[in-house]
XYZ file of C-alpha atoms in Angstrom:
671
model
C 8.154 -47.481 0.015
C 9.600 -45.713 -3.004
C 6.493 -46.487 -5.014
C 4.235 -45.032 -2.296
C 5.180 -41.445 -2.902
C 4.417 -41.413 -6.649
C 1.022 -43.163 -6.119
C 0.111 -40.861 -3.208
C 0.981 -37.826 -5.305
C -1.164 -39.075 -8.130
C -4.069 -39.760 -5.702
C -3.645 -36.312 -4.122
C -3.843 -34.568 -7.493
C -6.938 -36.560 -8.483
C -8.749 -35.744 -5.164
C -7.937 -32.031 -5.456
C -8.845 -31.832 -9.191
C -11.246 -28.924 -8.610
C -8.257 -26.781 -7.648
C -5.560 -28.776 -9.485
C -7.019 -28.864 -13.013
C -7.283 -25.046 -13.316
C -3.680 -24.809 -12.048
C -2.548 -27.369 -14.592
C -4.498 -25.641 -17.366
C -2.798 -22.422 -16.405
C 0.618 -24.125 -16.591
C -0.138 -25.531 -19.985
C -1.433 -22.300 -21.433
C 1.482 -20.290 -20.077
C 4.045 -22.699 -21.468
C 2.347 -22.727 -24.839
C 2.108 -18.877 -25.034
C 5.707 -18.462 -23.958
C 6.994 -20.934 -26.480
C 4.814 -19.417 -29.305
C 6.109 -15.955 -28.505
C 9.686 -17.126 -28.314
C 9.301 -19.009 -31.635
C 7.912 -15.983 -33.423
C 10.493 -13.643 -32.079
C 13.280 -15.856 -33.258
C 11.678 -16.836 -36.564
C 14.505 -16.622 -39.201
C 11.969 -15.751 -41.929
C 10.890 -12.672 -39.967
C 14.487 -11.600 -39.564
C 15.088 -11.979 -43.369
C 12.024 -9.761 -44.250
C 12.945 -6.265 -45.527
C 11.067 -4.644 -42.629
C 10.966 -7.529 -40.200
C 13.714 -6.307 -37.809
C 11.378 -3.937 -35.938
C 8.790 -6.568 -35.544
C 11.398 -9.005 -34.074
C 12.409 -6.263 -31.580
C 8.781 -5.821 -30.607
C 8.286 -9.609 -30.122
C 11.549 -9.784 -28.149
C 10.079 -7.234 -25.759
C 7.059 -9.494 -25.563
C 9.150 -12.511 -24.669
C 10.607 -10.534 -21.650
C 7.050 -9.523 -20.500
C 5.849 -13.196 -20.883
C 8.758 -14.457 -18.807
C 7.969 -12.068 -15.981
C 4.279 -12.541 -16.170
C 4.583 -16.362 -16.394
C 6.467 -16.370 -13.138
C 3.807 -14.082 -11.441
C 0.895 -16.163 -12.683
C 2.324 -19.565 -11.644
C 3.438 -18.332 -8.309
C -0.054 -16.944 -7.623
C -1.871 -20.050 -8.753
C 0.569 -22.353 -6.919
C 0.206 -20.350 -3.715
C -3.585 -20.485 -3.971
C -3.509 -24.228 -4.646
C -1.107 -24.767 -1.755
C -3.151 -22.642 0.675
C -6.305 -24.801 0.067
C -4.258 -27.888 0.876
C -2.651 -26.716 4.240
C -5.192 -28.711 6.205
C -4.378 -31.763 4.211
C -0.660 -31.442 4.872
C -1.390 -30.979 8.600
C -3.324 -34.231 8.753
C -0.549 -36.051 6.988
C 1.844 -34.685 9.561
C -0.426 -35.570 12.510
C -0.954 -39.083 11.127
C 2.815 -39.712 11.283
C 4.335 -38.603 8.010
C 7.415 -36.542 8.574
C 7.856 -33.236 6.701
C 10.499 -34.766 4.520
C 7.969 -37.422 3.419
C 5.520 -34.714 2.575
C 8.289 -33.056 0.565
C 8.792 -36.335 -1.381
C 5.128 -36.342 -2.271
C 5.328 -32.676 -3.282
C 8.337 -33.462 -5.480
C 6.386 -36.078 -7.368
C 3.371 -33.815 -7.652
C 5.575 -31.107 -9.141
C 7.301 -33.578 -11.478
C 3.868 -34.749 -12.732
C 2.696 -31.200 -13.175
C 5.896 -30.030 -14.928
C 5.926 -33.037 -17.253
C 2.229 -32.620 -18.267
C 2.564 -28.799 -18.566
C 5.675 -29.011 -20.718
C 4.412 -31.867 -22.825
C 0.929 -30.569 -23.620
C 2.207 -26.905 -23.678
C 4.747 -27.631 -26.318
C 2.291 -29.775 -28.340
C -0.187 -26.794 -28.217
C 2.591 -24.414 -29.279
C 3.295 -26.618 -32.213
C -0.365 -26.706 -33.182
C -1.112 -22.960 -32.850
C 2.192 -21.289 -33.707
C 1.538 -21.560 -37.411
C -1.859 -19.909 -37.047
C -0.475 -17.052 -35.075
C 2.324 -16.634 -37.528
C -0.231 -16.298 -40.308
C -2.052 -13.713 -38.234
C 1.135 -11.801 -37.660
C 2.055 -11.875 -41.343
C -1.418 -10.463 -42.267
C -0.927 -7.635 -39.774
C 2.505 -6.590 -40.895
C 1.876 -7.022 -44.640
C 4.220 -10.051 -44.973
C 3.805 -13.100 -47.159
C 2.758 -16.408 -45.647
C 5.333 -19.239 -45.854
C 4.855 -22.996 -45.857
C 5.582 -24.578 -42.583
C 6.721 -23.078 -39.288
C 8.834 -25.493 -37.333
C 9.344 -24.798 -33.629
C 13.118 -24.603 -33.329
C 14.912 -26.733 -30.870
C 16.319 -23.566 -29.367
C 12.837 -22.346 -28.504
C 11.967 -25.746 -27.020
C 15.199 -25.757 -25.073
C 14.761 -22.304 -23.640
C 11.131 -23.135 -22.676
C 12.076 -26.324 -20.896
C 14.980 -24.779 -19.076
C 13.008 -21.613 -18.030
C 9.900 -23.497 -16.754
C 11.953 -26.288 -15.380
C 13.651 -23.690 -13.162
C 10.279 -22.032 -12.424
C 8.723 -25.334 -11.276
C 11.784 -26.081 -9.131
C 11.390 -22.595 -7.453
C 7.664 -23.298 -6.870
C 8.449 -26.642 -5.275
C 11.100 -25.171 -2.995
C 8.702 -22.397 -1.970
C 6.002 -24.931 -1.109
C 8.422 -27.096 0.822
C 9.664 -23.971 2.722
C 6.084 -23.207 3.751
C 5.613 -26.761 4.985
C 8.789 -26.843 6.958
C 8.341 -23.336 8.532
C 4.793 -24.300 9.813
C 3.610 -26.620 12.503
C 0.501 -28.904 12.245
C -1.574 -26.696 14.438
C -0.822 -23.688 12.299
C -1.662 -25.592 9.117
C -4.956 -26.824 10.588
C -5.845 -23.251 11.576
C -4.973 -21.933 8.104
C -8.463 -22.626 6.758
C -10.007 -20.175 9.251
C -7.498 -17.382 8.819
C -9.126 -14.062 8.022
C -12.189 -14.591 10.238
C -11.063 -12.111 12.824
C -12.555 -8.695 12.033
C -10.014 -6.563 10.177
C -8.780 -3.449 11.880
C -9.143 0.052 10.319
C -5.770 1.008 8.810
C -6.206 4.696 8.534
C -2.613 5.443 7.535
C -2.591 2.859 4.759
C -6.091 4.143 3.660
C -4.840 7.713 3.516
C -1.676 6.656 1.705
C -3.768 4.774 -0.870
C -5.939 7.708 -1.518
C -2.871 9.957 -1.833
C -1.184 7.614 -4.308
C -4.266 7.267 -6.461
C -4.745 11.126 -6.467
C -1.104 11.725 -7.300
C -1.216 9.266 -10.160
C -4.439 10.721 -11.591
C -3.109 14.310 -11.274
C 0.140 13.465 -13.045
C -1.978 12.018 -15.829
C -4.308 14.894 -16.137
C -1.565 17.564 -16.037
C 0.698 15.892 -18.598
C -0.076 17.747 -21.880
C 3.144 17.351 -23.851
C 3.741 14.189 -25.873
C 7.406 13.414 -25.041
C 6.881 14.342 -21.370
C 4.024 11.858 -21.265
C 6.440 8.914 -21.732
C 8.494 10.173 -18.748
C 5.456 10.578 -16.558
C 3.566 7.473 -17.524
C 5.523 4.874 -15.533
C 5.636 6.947 -12.295
C 1.948 7.465 -12.645
C 1.327 3.693 -13.265
C 3.399 2.835 -10.110
C 1.397 5.248 -8.008
C -1.885 3.982 -9.335
C -0.954 0.358 -8.711
C 0.183 1.136 -5.155
C -2.998 3.140 -4.656
C -5.171 0.398 -6.018
C -3.789 -2.231 -3.650
C -3.940 0.046 -0.644
C -7.545 1.105 -1.581
C -8.825 -2.457 -1.631
C -6.719 -3.443 1.412
C -7.300 -0.516 3.724
C -9.581 2.177 2.315
C -12.445 -0.201 1.548
C -12.546 -1.528 5.117
C -12.423 2.052 6.473
C -15.459 3.054 4.324
C -17.426 -0.063 5.184
C -16.839 0.474 8.916
C -17.905 4.094 8.493
C -21.206 2.872 6.961
C -21.647 0.479 9.868
C -21.388 3.360 12.258
C -24.259 5.082 10.423
C -27.213 3.603 12.330
C -29.747 4.878 9.949
C -28.148 3.106 7.012
C -26.683 0.073 8.674
C -29.715 -1.214 10.714
C -31.768 -2.347 7.751
C -32.061 -6.022 6.762
C -30.621 -5.581 3.345
C -27.746 -3.372 4.499
C -26.981 -5.143 7.764
C -25.916 -8.427 6.242
C -24.310 -6.943 3.147
C -22.066 -4.468 5.008
C -21.021 -6.801 7.748
C -20.239 -9.533 5.189
C -18.401 -7.161 2.919
C -15.961 -6.195 5.756
C -14.718 -9.697 5.923
C -14.763 -10.305 2.211
C -12.801 -7.219 1.457
C -10.230 -8.154 4.064
C -9.769 -11.726 2.752
C -9.853 -10.854 -0.951
C -8.300 -7.351 -1.130
C -5.086 -8.464 -2.839
C -6.860 -10.633 -5.303
C -9.474 -7.976 -6.184
C -6.614 -5.379 -6.612
C -4.849 -7.785 -8.920
C -8.054 -8.305 -10.969
C -8.392 -4.516 -11.237
C -4.766 -4.032 -12.355
C -4.964 -6.889 -14.888
C -8.316 -5.571 -16.238
C -6.717 -2.179 -16.693
C -3.754 -3.713 -18.463
C -6.116 -5.483 -20.890
C -7.935 -2.310 -21.635
C -4.716 -0.310 -22.144
C -2.812 -2.797 -24.261
C -5.713 -3.633 -26.575
C -7.111 -0.143 -27.011
C -3.742 1.564 -27.621
C -2.451 -1.018 -30.099
C -5.785 -1.107 -31.955
C -5.845 2.701 -32.111
C -2.340 2.856 -33.468
C -3.031 0.247 -36.141
C -6.393 1.826 -37.163
C -4.745 5.281 -37.314
C -1.745 3.993 -39.423
C -2.931 5.257 -42.846
C -3.897 8.663 -41.434
C -0.443 9.134 -39.858
C 1.241 7.887 -43.038
C -0.650 10.497 -45.136
C 0.733 13.254 -42.841
C 4.191 11.747 -42.432
C 4.658 11.254 -46.202
C 2.667 13.994 -47.786
C 4.481 13.144 -51.051
C 6.258 10.052 -52.363
C 9.795 11.421 -52.004
C 11.378 14.081 -49.910
C 15.028 15.202 -50.265
C 16.368 17.504 -47.580
C 19.703 19.308 -48.331
C 21.243 20.741 -45.107
C 23.914 23.493 -45.076
C 26.929 23.522 -42.752
C 25.760 25.074 -39.479
C 29.008 27.074 -39.302
C 28.537 28.846 -42.610
C 26.086 31.592 -43.570
C 26.278 31.162 -47.420
C 23.401 30.077 -49.442
C 24.425 26.972 -51.419
C 23.633 26.389 -55.053
C 21.648 23.123 -54.914
C 20.666 23.202 -58.686
C 23.339 20.603 -59.675
C 22.128 18.247 -56.911
C 18.571 18.500 -58.067
C 19.502 17.840 -61.692
C 21.159 14.553 -60.666
C 17.926 13.586 -58.824
C 15.715 14.444 -61.759
C 18.031 12.628 -64.277
C 18.058 9.489 -62.082
C 14.185 9.398 -61.867
C 13.953 9.889 -65.637
C 16.466 7.056 -66.372
C 14.445 4.776 -64.040
C 11.335 5.504 -66.220
C 9.475 7.264 -63.400
C 7.546 10.476 -63.891
C 7.795 13.267 -61.263
C 4.692 15.339 -60.420
C 3.628 17.966 -57.811
C 7.295 19.009 -57.546
C 8.023 21.525 -54.726
C 11.214 23.135 -53.536
C 11.608 25.601 -50.627
C 14.135 26.778 -48.029
C 13.501 26.772 -44.352
C 15.245 27.546 -41.020
C 14.200 25.779 -37.909
C 15.043 26.541 -34.333
C 13.576 26.189 -30.872
C 12.074 29.007 -28.771
C 10.246 29.479 -25.477
C 6.957 31.280 -25.646
C 5.866 33.930 -23.205
C 2.624 35.632 -24.272
C 3.285 37.013 -27.668
C 7.037 36.782 -27.367
C 9.414 34.021 -28.202
C 12.740 33.857 -26.394
C 15.460 31.855 -28.262
C 16.470 28.802 -26.405
C 19.854 27.153 -26.108
C 18.657 23.621 -26.098
C 17.103 21.184 -28.506
C 13.449 20.440 -28.266
C 12.846 18.125 -25.242
C 9.074 18.113 -25.170
C 9.223 18.832 -21.457
C 7.334 22.141 -21.614
C 4.026 23.123 -23.149
C 5.441 26.590 -23.922
C 8.284 25.192 -26.016
C 7.896 25.843 -29.822
C 9.582 24.684 -32.873
C 9.809 27.679 -35.161
C 9.970 27.065 -38.909
C 10.708 30.104 -41.125
C 10.432 30.282 -44.996
C 10.125 33.114 -47.409
C 7.287 34.097 -49.734
C 8.871 32.358 -52.697
C 8.839 29.015 -50.932
C 5.229 29.704 -49.739
C 4.179 30.430 -53.245
C 5.810 27.142 -54.469
C 3.935 25.206 -51.803
C 0.580 26.810 -52.068
C 0.492 28.446 -55.463
C -0.496 31.642 -53.678
C 1.593 34.818 -54.345
C 1.821 37.176 -51.410
C 3.576 40.372 -50.839
C 4.823 41.365 -47.420
C 6.295 44.560 -46.170
C 9.569 44.540 -44.184
C 8.798 43.573 -40.564
C 5.624 41.735 -41.665
C 5.041 37.934 -41.620
C 2.302 35.348 -42.127
C 1.827 33.053 -39.145
C 0.137 29.827 -38.254
C 0.538 27.735 -35.116
C -1.030 24.528 -33.804
C -0.819 26.051 -30.310
C -2.686 29.034 -28.905
C -3.000 31.844 -31.527
C -0.624 34.800 -31.301
C -1.804 38.401 -31.352
C -1.172 41.019 -33.965
C 2.500 41.234 -33.194
C 5.272 38.777 -32.310
C 8.525 39.604 -30.547
C 11.190 37.176 -31.618
C 14.718 37.777 -30.595
C 15.492 41.468 -31.112
C 12.699 42.052 -33.642
C 9.004 42.677 -33.482
C 7.010 41.208 -36.432
C 3.500 42.346 -37.454
C 1.579 39.119 -38.004
C -1.140 38.273 -40.563
C -2.783 35.056 -39.361
C -3.276 32.085 -41.668
C -6.259 29.745 -41.478
C -4.187 26.640 -42.380
C -0.771 25.596 -43.475
C 0.275 22.900 -45.968
C 3.402 21.859 -44.000
C 3.215 19.418 -41.102
C 6.448 18.999 -39.182
C 7.577 16.083 -37.013
C 7.068 18.320 -34.043
C 3.347 18.664 -34.899
C 2.983 14.942 -35.324
C 4.553 14.302 -31.865
C 2.248 16.917 -30.175
C 4.854 19.629 -29.769
C 3.722 23.102 -30.770
C 5.059 24.455 -34.016
C 4.981 28.031 -35.278
C 5.246 28.591 -39.027
C 6.395 32.044 -40.238
C 6.414 33.297 -43.751
C 8.737 36.370 -44.122
C 9.241 38.745 -47.114
C 12.417 37.226 -48.601
C 15.331 34.988 -48.196
C 17.338 37.769 -46.598
C 14.780 37.896 -43.746
C 15.042 34.207 -43.253
C 18.858 34.481 -43.033
C 18.586 37.388 -40.585
C 16.433 35.311 -38.164
C 18.877 32.446 -38.528
C 21.827 34.827 -37.749
C 20.074 35.981 -34.541
C 19.534 32.405 -33.391
C 23.159 31.439 -34.150
C 24.441 34.491 -32.415
C 22.429 33.442 -29.352
C 23.901 29.949 -29.386
C 27.405 31.268 -29.851
C 27.022 33.273 -26.700
C 24.893 30.839 -24.544
C 25.616 27.477 -26.078
C 23.304 25.180 -27.952
C 22.773 23.974 -31.465
C 23.111 26.348 -34.415
C 20.300 26.314 -36.963
C 20.729 25.284 -40.532
C 19.336 26.586 -43.768
C 17.595 23.599 -45.340
C 16.400 23.152 -48.906
C 13.553 20.654 -49.122
C 12.705 18.986 -52.485
C 9.493 17.028 -52.667
C 7.617 15.301 -55.417
C 5.272 12.361 -56.214
C 6.467 9.507 -58.470
C 4.813 7.118 -60.974
C 5.527 3.403 -60.799
C 5.279 0.692 -58.122
C 6.843 0.779 -54.718
C 9.628 -1.613 -55.805
C 10.373 0.626 -58.831
C 10.598 3.672 -56.660
C 12.883 1.903 -54.111
C 15.154 0.800 -56.971
C 15.453 4.329 -58.252
C 16.261 5.584 -54.723
C 18.961 3.024 -54.350
C 20.457 3.982 -57.732
C 20.466 7.617 -56.685
C 22.157 7.021 -53.421
C 24.813 4.845 -55.090
C 25.436 7.355 -57.848
C 28.949 8.995 -57.514
C 27.599 12.049 -59.366
C 24.987 12.606 -56.681
C 27.587 12.393 -53.866
C 30.057 14.687 -55.711
C 27.340 17.262 -56.448
C 26.340 17.348 -52.722
C 30.025 17.730 -51.751
C 30.492 20.544 -54.267
C 27.440 22.367 -52.872
C 28.775 21.828 -49.357
C 25.500 20.263 -48.191
C 24.471 17.062 -46.278
C 21.335 15.251 -47.276
C 18.659 12.938 -45.995
C 16.066 11.105 -48.124
C 12.609 9.990 -47.016
C 10.493 7.823 -49.285
C 6.980 6.526 -48.544
C 7.607 3.184 -50.321
C 10.527 2.626 -47.868
C 9.077 4.060 -44.644
C 5.462 2.908 -44.827
C 6.139 -0.841 -44.859
C 8.481 -0.461 -41.852
C 5.837 1.567 -40.039
C 3.163 -0.946 -40.831
C 5.402 -3.852 -39.695
C 6.092 -2.034 -36.426
C 2.547 -1.137 -35.622
C 1.292 -4.626 -36.833
C 3.752 -6.082 -34.363
C 2.501 -3.782 -31.648
C -1.120 -4.894 -32.417
C -0.202 -8.547 -32.418
C 1.658 -8.082 -29.125
C -1.262 -6.189 -27.738
C -3.815 -8.880 -28.413
C -1.376 -11.594 -27.343
C -0.691 -9.914 -23.976
C -4.316 -8.828 -23.669
C -5.236 -12.547 -23.891
C -2.588 -13.391 -21.282
C -3.837 -10.649 -18.948
C -7.449 -11.742 -19.499
C -6.557 -15.436 -18.840
C -4.850 -14.369 -15.530
C -7.895 -12.353 -14.670
C -10.267 -15.352 -15.255
C -7.868 -17.655 -13.310
C -7.809 -15.332 -10.255
C -11.634 -14.851 -10.340
C -12.145 -18.651 -10.487
C -9.805 -19.326 -7.582
C -11.376 -16.488 -5.588
C -14.891 -17.796 -6.137
C -13.951 -21.426 -5.234
C -12.106 -20.417 -2.110
C -14.926 -18.202 -1.049
C -17.396 -20.962 -1.646
C -15.564 -23.194 0.793
C -15.145 -20.364 3.335
C -18.809 -19.300 3.115
C -20.365 -22.759 3.643
C -20.443 -22.323 7.403
C -21.462 -18.606 7.228
C -24.318 -19.579 4.938
C -25.666 -22.026 7.583
C -25.252 -19.551 10.445
C -27.255 -16.812 8.630
C -30.143 -19.259 8.286
C -29.884 -20.361 11.929
C -30.187 -16.749 13.175
C -33.615 -16.338 11.397
C -32.869 -15.267 7.915
C -34.714 -17.220 5.243
C -32.886 -19.095 2.463
C -34.084 -16.445 -0.009
C -32.867 -13.597 2.159
C -29.541 -15.258 2.751
C -29.017 -15.855 -0.862
C -29.987 -12.262 -1.734
C -27.558 -10.858 0.831
C -24.684 -13.064 -0.355
C -25.497 -12.339 -3.946
C -25.390 -8.667 -3.210
C -22.007 -9.005 -1.617
C -20.651 -11.039 -4.433
C -21.882 -8.664 -7.078
C -20.274 -5.668 -5.381
C -17.060 -7.479 -4.732
C -16.897 -8.973 -8.183
C -17.675 -5.837 -10.168
C -15.742 -3.387 -8.083
C -12.460 -4.171 -9.836
C -14.141 -3.633 -13.239
C -15.540 -0.254 -12.081
C -12.174 0.716 -10.673
C -10.475 -0.274 -13.914
C -12.927 1.903 -15.862
C -12.035 4.772 -13.481
C -8.398 4.236 -14.097
C -8.960 4.453 -17.859
C -10.865 7.720 -17.524
C -8.015 9.433 -15.740
C -5.391 7.771 -17.912
C -7.044 8.943 -21.118
C -5.077 12.266 -21.300
C -1.614 10.904 -20.701
C -2.207 7.881 -23.058
C -3.443 10.221 -25.832
C -0.235 12.267 -25.402
C 1.899 9.077 -25.462
C 0.149 8.073 -28.730
C 1.135 11.365 -30.246
C 4.733 10.275 -30.185
C 3.660 7.308 -32.454
C 1.749 9.672 -34.808
C -1.775 8.897 -33.486
C -3.414 12.298 -33.375
C -7.022 11.139 -33.501
C -8.412 11.295 -30.005
C -11.857 10.306 -31.047
C -10.387 7.143 -32.616
C -8.707 6.205 -29.344
C -11.897 7.016 -27.413
C -13.870 4.706 -29.696
C -11.383 1.935 -29.504
C -11.207 2.165 -25.702
C -15.093 2.191 -25.379
C -15.538 -0.875 -27.593
C -12.634 -2.679 -25.824
C -14.226 -1.936 -22.490
C -17.674 -3.184 -23.692
C -16.241 -6.501 -24.978
C -14.179 -6.985 -21.921
C -17.120 -6.180 -19.681
C -19.253 -8.728 -21.565
C -16.557 -11.388 -21.042
C -16.375 -10.369 -17.491
C -20.037 -10.922 -16.964
C -19.805 -14.383 -18.622
C -17.011 -15.371 -16.308
C -19.057 -14.112 -13.366
C -22.070 -16.256 -14.274
C -19.985 -19.349 -14.745
C -17.908 -18.960 -11.453
C -21.009 -17.772 -9.470
C -22.778 -20.917 -10.379
C -19.911 -22.997 -8.992
C -19.808 -20.718 -5.877
C -23.531 -21.272 -5.037
C -23.275 -24.964 -5.599
C -20.464 -25.021 -2.955
C -22.142 -22.815 -0.303
C -25.457 -24.728 -0.635
C -23.814 -28.182 -0.396
């Protein structure tokens, strides 16, 4: 008797191979991908790389996503597989097998599945992990290493995680069997044949959720605020998508059926009536396909855009090889003598054998202000990015402007040069208690971090250093009265350097460890920050390369899940439509008309998620562009091009999947 259950389990899996093999394939692929991601995230070589820490963090985030998504995919495929076997379980029960005996069979089936999934999945992970490591190293600019051994820790975590997951799947299936009676299980195959009711409240709620998500996306025009709004908008769109497919689609189709002029035509009659049932049965699956398709488009297009725009961002972020910023004490109003500090810097570069060029030095004051027309009100808070009218104001004198541009300008008292990346100001600007007469500049050589992140910046060039200090005093007086952060007088020293990146980094390390540099900064009463392209660019490339790798990795996972759902949907519909196909011929429709009607239904149902995903991307374009600004991607045309190409490639793959699964579907309904 004990040998009966293992044999029966093996026989069942073999007889149900049309449903079981895709499920087993899904398990193997998910196990392999999870193990590969875990292996790369915990790769000790990556952790030892100079700039590998950020990549490890990105991949660690990917492991969390993979864990969640693995559970979702396997529960979905297992539930679909179980649903198709409910009649089989009922027959076993009627023939005399108790539910505990069926549970024994399910246990052995789960054991076979888990063993094969873990074995072949771990083997596949061992085979492909090295290839993916080489791809990752190429993206982040790292050097390839010999050998990548899957660590026992990764194997152990994978076995434990999926062992627990398969146990939960088994318990869930046993729960379904024990809570159902044989009659219910026998009737499970015909569930959904009753005409669905019009759910007006859910349809209205779905439309409202979609509209709310779209409006949030379109009205978000500040970069940092986009991150706060993105996830609420995503949740609203997901809810709206499911409710649209579940309720709104049925309401619309029933409205078309009431339109006699439209409905009572041969081509429309069969299509609309059939779609009402199809949408009811497949609403959740179609909504899932739509959401997964959108996730593929978002993850791939955004990460490709970031990586392609990396060099353009770096050219803005590091306009010169080395930037030293000397910051005064916010509580003092004196102008420090920074010449001794700069001499130490120059001497260090000379001793390192490096030649400085394009040397610039200028003083600035920066503070935040709220714009109202042609007036700026001093604000008491740091920049938050939560308002499109919030500006970062950067003030420098004509001496610093001449050093930057080589252009000598003379300004009268109360006069200023102005340039902003926001809406242009008029001829005058009211700032604090003063009114400045403005002369507009066509361009400006400085680009601040605020500009990179999409926040508006106003650059003001005033007649002399005293004018700069006067504006600083006004802002500090405001913060003293109302609270907030006092502004500092900064001295920025920038230059290009000869030599390789390693030579420049060595010189920087020598400078920062030189006691003379530290003592000169203390004597001048300034704090300092350094920013070198040779140090920052590899870190940025590693991070964005990690994002691109994760984007393609997760994009493949989402695409795989989409294909899996589509396959199961087509197979299950094929079995359900066999009887309907025969009835349509019996009532007088020719075989050609029946096939045309069903083909039209399948096309509409199949491509509706893709069209809906495209609509989601159209409305999400604005908020995603603003989110990308936070990461330095300012080229909207680049993101549009990447999104368009990604959609075309995905749509082509979608069509291929349709043709393959449709062929299987027609073979079933015509059997």
